[in-house]
Coordinates of C-alpha atoms in Angstrom, one line a residue:
X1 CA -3.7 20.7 -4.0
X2 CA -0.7 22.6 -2.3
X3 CA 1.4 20.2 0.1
X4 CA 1.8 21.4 3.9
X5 CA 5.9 22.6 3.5
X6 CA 8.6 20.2 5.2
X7 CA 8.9 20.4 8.7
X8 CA 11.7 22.1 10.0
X9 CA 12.6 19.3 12.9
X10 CA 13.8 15.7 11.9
X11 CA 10.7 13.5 11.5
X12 CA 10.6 10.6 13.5
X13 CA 8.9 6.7 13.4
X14 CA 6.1 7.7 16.2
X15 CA 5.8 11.3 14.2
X16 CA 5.2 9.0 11.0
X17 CA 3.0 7.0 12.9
X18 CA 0.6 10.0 14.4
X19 CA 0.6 11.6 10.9
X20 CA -1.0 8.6 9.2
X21 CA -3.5 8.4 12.4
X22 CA -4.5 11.9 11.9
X23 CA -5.1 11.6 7.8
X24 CA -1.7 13.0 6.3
X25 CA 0.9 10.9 4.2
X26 CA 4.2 12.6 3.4
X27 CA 5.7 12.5 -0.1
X28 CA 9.4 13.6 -1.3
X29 CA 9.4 15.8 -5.1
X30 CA 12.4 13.5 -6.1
X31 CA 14.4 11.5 -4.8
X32 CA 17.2 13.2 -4.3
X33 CA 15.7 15.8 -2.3
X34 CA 15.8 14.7 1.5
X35 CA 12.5 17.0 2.2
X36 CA 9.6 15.7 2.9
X37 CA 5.6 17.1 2.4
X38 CA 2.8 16.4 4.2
X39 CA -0.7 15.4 2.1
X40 CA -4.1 16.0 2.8
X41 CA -6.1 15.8 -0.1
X42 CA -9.6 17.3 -0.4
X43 CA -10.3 13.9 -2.6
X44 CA -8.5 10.7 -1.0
X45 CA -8.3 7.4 -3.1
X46 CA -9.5 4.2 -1.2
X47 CA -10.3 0.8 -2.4
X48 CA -13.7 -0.6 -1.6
X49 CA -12.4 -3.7 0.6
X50 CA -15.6 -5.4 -1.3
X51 CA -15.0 -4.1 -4.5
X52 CA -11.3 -4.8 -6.0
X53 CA -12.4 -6.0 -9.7
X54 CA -10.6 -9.7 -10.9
X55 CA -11.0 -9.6 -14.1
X56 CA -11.1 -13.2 -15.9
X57 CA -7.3 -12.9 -16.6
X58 CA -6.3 -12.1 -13.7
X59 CA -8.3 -14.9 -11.7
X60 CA -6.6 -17.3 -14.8
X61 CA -3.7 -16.2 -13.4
X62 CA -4.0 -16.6 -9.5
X63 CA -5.3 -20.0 -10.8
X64 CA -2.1 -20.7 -12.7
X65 CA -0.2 -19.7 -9.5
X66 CA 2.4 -18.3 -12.3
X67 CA 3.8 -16.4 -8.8
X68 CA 5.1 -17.4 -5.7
X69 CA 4.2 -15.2 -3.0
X70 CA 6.0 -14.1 -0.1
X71 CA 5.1 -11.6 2.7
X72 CA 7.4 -9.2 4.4
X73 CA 10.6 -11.0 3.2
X74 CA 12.2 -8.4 1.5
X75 CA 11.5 -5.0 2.1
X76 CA 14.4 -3.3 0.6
X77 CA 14.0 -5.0 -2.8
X78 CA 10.2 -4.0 -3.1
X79 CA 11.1 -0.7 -2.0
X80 CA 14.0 -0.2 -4.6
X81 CA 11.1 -2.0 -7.2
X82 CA 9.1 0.8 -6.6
X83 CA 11.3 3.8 -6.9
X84 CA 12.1 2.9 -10.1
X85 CA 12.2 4.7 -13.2
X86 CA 9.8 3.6 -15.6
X87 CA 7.7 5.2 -18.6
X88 CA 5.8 8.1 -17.7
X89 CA 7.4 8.4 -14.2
X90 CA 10.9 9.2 -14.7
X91 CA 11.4 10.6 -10.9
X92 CA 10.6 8.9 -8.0
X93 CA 8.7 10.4 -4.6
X94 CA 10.2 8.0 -2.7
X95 CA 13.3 9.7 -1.5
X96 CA 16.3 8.4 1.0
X97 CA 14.1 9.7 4.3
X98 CA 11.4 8.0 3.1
X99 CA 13.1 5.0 2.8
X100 CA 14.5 5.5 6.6
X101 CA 11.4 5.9 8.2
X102 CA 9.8 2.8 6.3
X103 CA 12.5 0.7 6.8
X104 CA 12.4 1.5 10.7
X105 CA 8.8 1.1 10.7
X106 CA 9.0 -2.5 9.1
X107 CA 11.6 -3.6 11.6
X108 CA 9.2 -2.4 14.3
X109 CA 6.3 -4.4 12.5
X110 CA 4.2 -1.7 11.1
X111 CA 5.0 -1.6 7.6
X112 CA 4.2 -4.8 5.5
X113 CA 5.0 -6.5 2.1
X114 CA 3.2 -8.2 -0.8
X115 CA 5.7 -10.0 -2.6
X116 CA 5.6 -11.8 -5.8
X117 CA 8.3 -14.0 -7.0
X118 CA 9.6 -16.2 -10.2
X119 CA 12.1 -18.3 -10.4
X120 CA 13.8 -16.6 -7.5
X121 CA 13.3 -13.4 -8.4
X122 CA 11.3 -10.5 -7.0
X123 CA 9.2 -9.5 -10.0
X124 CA 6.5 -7.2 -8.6
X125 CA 5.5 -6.4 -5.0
X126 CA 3.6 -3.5 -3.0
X127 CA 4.6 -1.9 0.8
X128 CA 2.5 -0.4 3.3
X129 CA 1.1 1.0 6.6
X130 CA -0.7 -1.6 8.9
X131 CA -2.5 1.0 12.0
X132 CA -5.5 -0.5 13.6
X133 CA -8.1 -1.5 10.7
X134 CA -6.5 1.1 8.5
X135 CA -3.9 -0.3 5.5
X136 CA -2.3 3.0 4.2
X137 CA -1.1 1.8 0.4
X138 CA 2.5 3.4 -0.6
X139 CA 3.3 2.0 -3.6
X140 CA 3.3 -1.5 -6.0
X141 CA 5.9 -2.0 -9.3
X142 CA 5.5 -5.1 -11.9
X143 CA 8.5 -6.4 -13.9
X144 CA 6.3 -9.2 -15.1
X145 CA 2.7 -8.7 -16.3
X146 CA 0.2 -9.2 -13.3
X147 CA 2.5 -9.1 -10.7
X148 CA 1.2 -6.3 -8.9
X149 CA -2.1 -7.0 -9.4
X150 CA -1.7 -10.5 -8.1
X151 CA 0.0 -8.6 -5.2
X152 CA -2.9 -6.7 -4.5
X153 CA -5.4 -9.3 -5.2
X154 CA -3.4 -11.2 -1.5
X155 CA -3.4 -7.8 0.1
X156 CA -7.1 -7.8 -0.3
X157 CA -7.9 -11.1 0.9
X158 CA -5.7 -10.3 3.8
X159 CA -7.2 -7.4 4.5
X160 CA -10.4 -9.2 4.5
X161 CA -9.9 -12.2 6.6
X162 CA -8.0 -9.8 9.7
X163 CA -10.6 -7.8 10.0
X164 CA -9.5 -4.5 7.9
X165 CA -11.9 -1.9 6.9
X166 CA -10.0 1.2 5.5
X167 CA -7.5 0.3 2.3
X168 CA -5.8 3.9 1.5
X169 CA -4.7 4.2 -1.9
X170 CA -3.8 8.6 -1.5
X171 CA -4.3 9.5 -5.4
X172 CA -6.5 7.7 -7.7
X173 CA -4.9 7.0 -11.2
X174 CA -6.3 5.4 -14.0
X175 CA -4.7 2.3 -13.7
X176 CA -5.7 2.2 -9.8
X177 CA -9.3 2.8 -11.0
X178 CA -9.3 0.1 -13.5
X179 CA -9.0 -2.2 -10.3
X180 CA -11.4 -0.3 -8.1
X181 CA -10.2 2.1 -6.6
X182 CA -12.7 5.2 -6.3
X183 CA -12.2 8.7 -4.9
X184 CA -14.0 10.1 -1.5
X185 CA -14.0 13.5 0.3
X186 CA -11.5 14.0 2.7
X187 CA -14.4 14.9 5.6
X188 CA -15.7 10.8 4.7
X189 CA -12.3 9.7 4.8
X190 CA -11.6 10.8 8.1
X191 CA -15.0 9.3 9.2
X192 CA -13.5 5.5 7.5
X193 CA -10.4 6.4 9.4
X194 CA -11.5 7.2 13.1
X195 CA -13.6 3.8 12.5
X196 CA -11.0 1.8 11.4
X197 CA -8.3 2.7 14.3
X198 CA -10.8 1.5 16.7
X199 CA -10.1 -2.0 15.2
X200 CA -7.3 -4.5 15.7
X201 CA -6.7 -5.9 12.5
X202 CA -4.5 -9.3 12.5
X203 CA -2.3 -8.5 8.9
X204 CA -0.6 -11.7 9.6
X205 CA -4.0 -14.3 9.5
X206 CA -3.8 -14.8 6.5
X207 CA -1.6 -18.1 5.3
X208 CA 1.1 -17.1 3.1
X209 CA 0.9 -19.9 1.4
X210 CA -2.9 -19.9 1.2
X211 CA -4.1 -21.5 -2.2
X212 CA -5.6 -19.0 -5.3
X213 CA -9.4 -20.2 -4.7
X214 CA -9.0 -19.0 -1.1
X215 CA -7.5 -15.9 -2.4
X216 CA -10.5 -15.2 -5.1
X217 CA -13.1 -16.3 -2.4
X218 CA -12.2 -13.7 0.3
X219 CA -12.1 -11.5 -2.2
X220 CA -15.2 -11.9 -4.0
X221 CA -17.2 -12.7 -0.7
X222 CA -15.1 -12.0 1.9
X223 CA -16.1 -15.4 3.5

């Protein structure tokens, strides 16, 4: 699919904001170009807030609570996690506007962390969008195995309990539909999106320090 070309004016917090609302997400080619492009795929990537798949490992190692997790305490380090190089993704589309606008969107409370720490360091984490029911996923790194996917495994169960109904993930990959991820058209995503900024969802009911069976029980059941 072709992205929408930059815009010509400076985009703004409350542009970023109305984008999301009306189904776009904006992506950089590199970081170091300052552009930005707008999205709007004909297939969109969502996880089923019912169907994120724990495999036996990874429930072992909620159980194991190997990770301590943190939420919204460091944005700049999970952002910096995720624009790094790694194998197969040299480049990063997470450019210096990007990380502007995200950074002035989690001062003002609408852009959240998963954070996963050991031994005082930040070993894997994920960022996004909270608007209404809707959880617009940007990005997650690992630098220990199962990070992320613990990450997302909280994200979930937060989702869950405050009420959330839309978790964007943009592009399916492989490794995105290992987990559960699955790919809708964009006419049904817009349906799951007008639905879901009609909720308020409460990112913040869930305990941060709430224990691994609570975890695995939201998201297995949801109860």
């Amino acid at each position: 699919m072709r992205p929408r070309q930059p815009e010509s004016e400076p985009i703004t917090p409350r542009i970023l904001l109305r984008a999301y609302a009306a189904g776009l997400f904006p992506m950089a080619e590199d970081a170091g170009d300052d552009a930005l492009y707008w999205f709007d795929p004909k297939e969109r990537g969502v996880f089923p807030l019912d169907g994120l798949i724990v495999s036996k490992s990874l429930a072992k190692t909620l159980r194991a609570q190997k990770f301590e997790i943190r939420v919204d305490h460091d944005f700049n380090g999970v952002l910096a996690g995720c624009a790094e190089s790694r194998p197969g993704r040299e480049n990063t589309w997470i450019n210096g506007t990007i990380a502007q606008l995200f950074g002035q969107l989690f001062e003002l409370g609408f852009v959240h962390t998963v954070e996963a720490w050991c031994n005082g360091e930040l070993v894997g984490g994920l960022y996004g969008l909270a608007l209404g029911g809707a959880f617009f996923g940007e990005s997650m790194f690992h630098r220990v195995t199962d990070a992320s996917k613990v990450c997302l495994a909280y994200l979930v169960a937060r989702l869950r309990l405050g009420g959330f109904t839309l978790l964007d993930a943009q592009f399916i990959t492989p490794h995105l539909a290992s987990l559960g991820a699955v790919e809708i058209s964009r006419d049904e995503y817009r349906r799951k999106l007008e639905v879901a900024l009609m909720i308020h969802g409460d990112f913040a009911r869930l305990d941060p320090l709430a224990p691994p069976e609570q975890v695995l029980t939201l998201v297995r059941d949801g109860a």
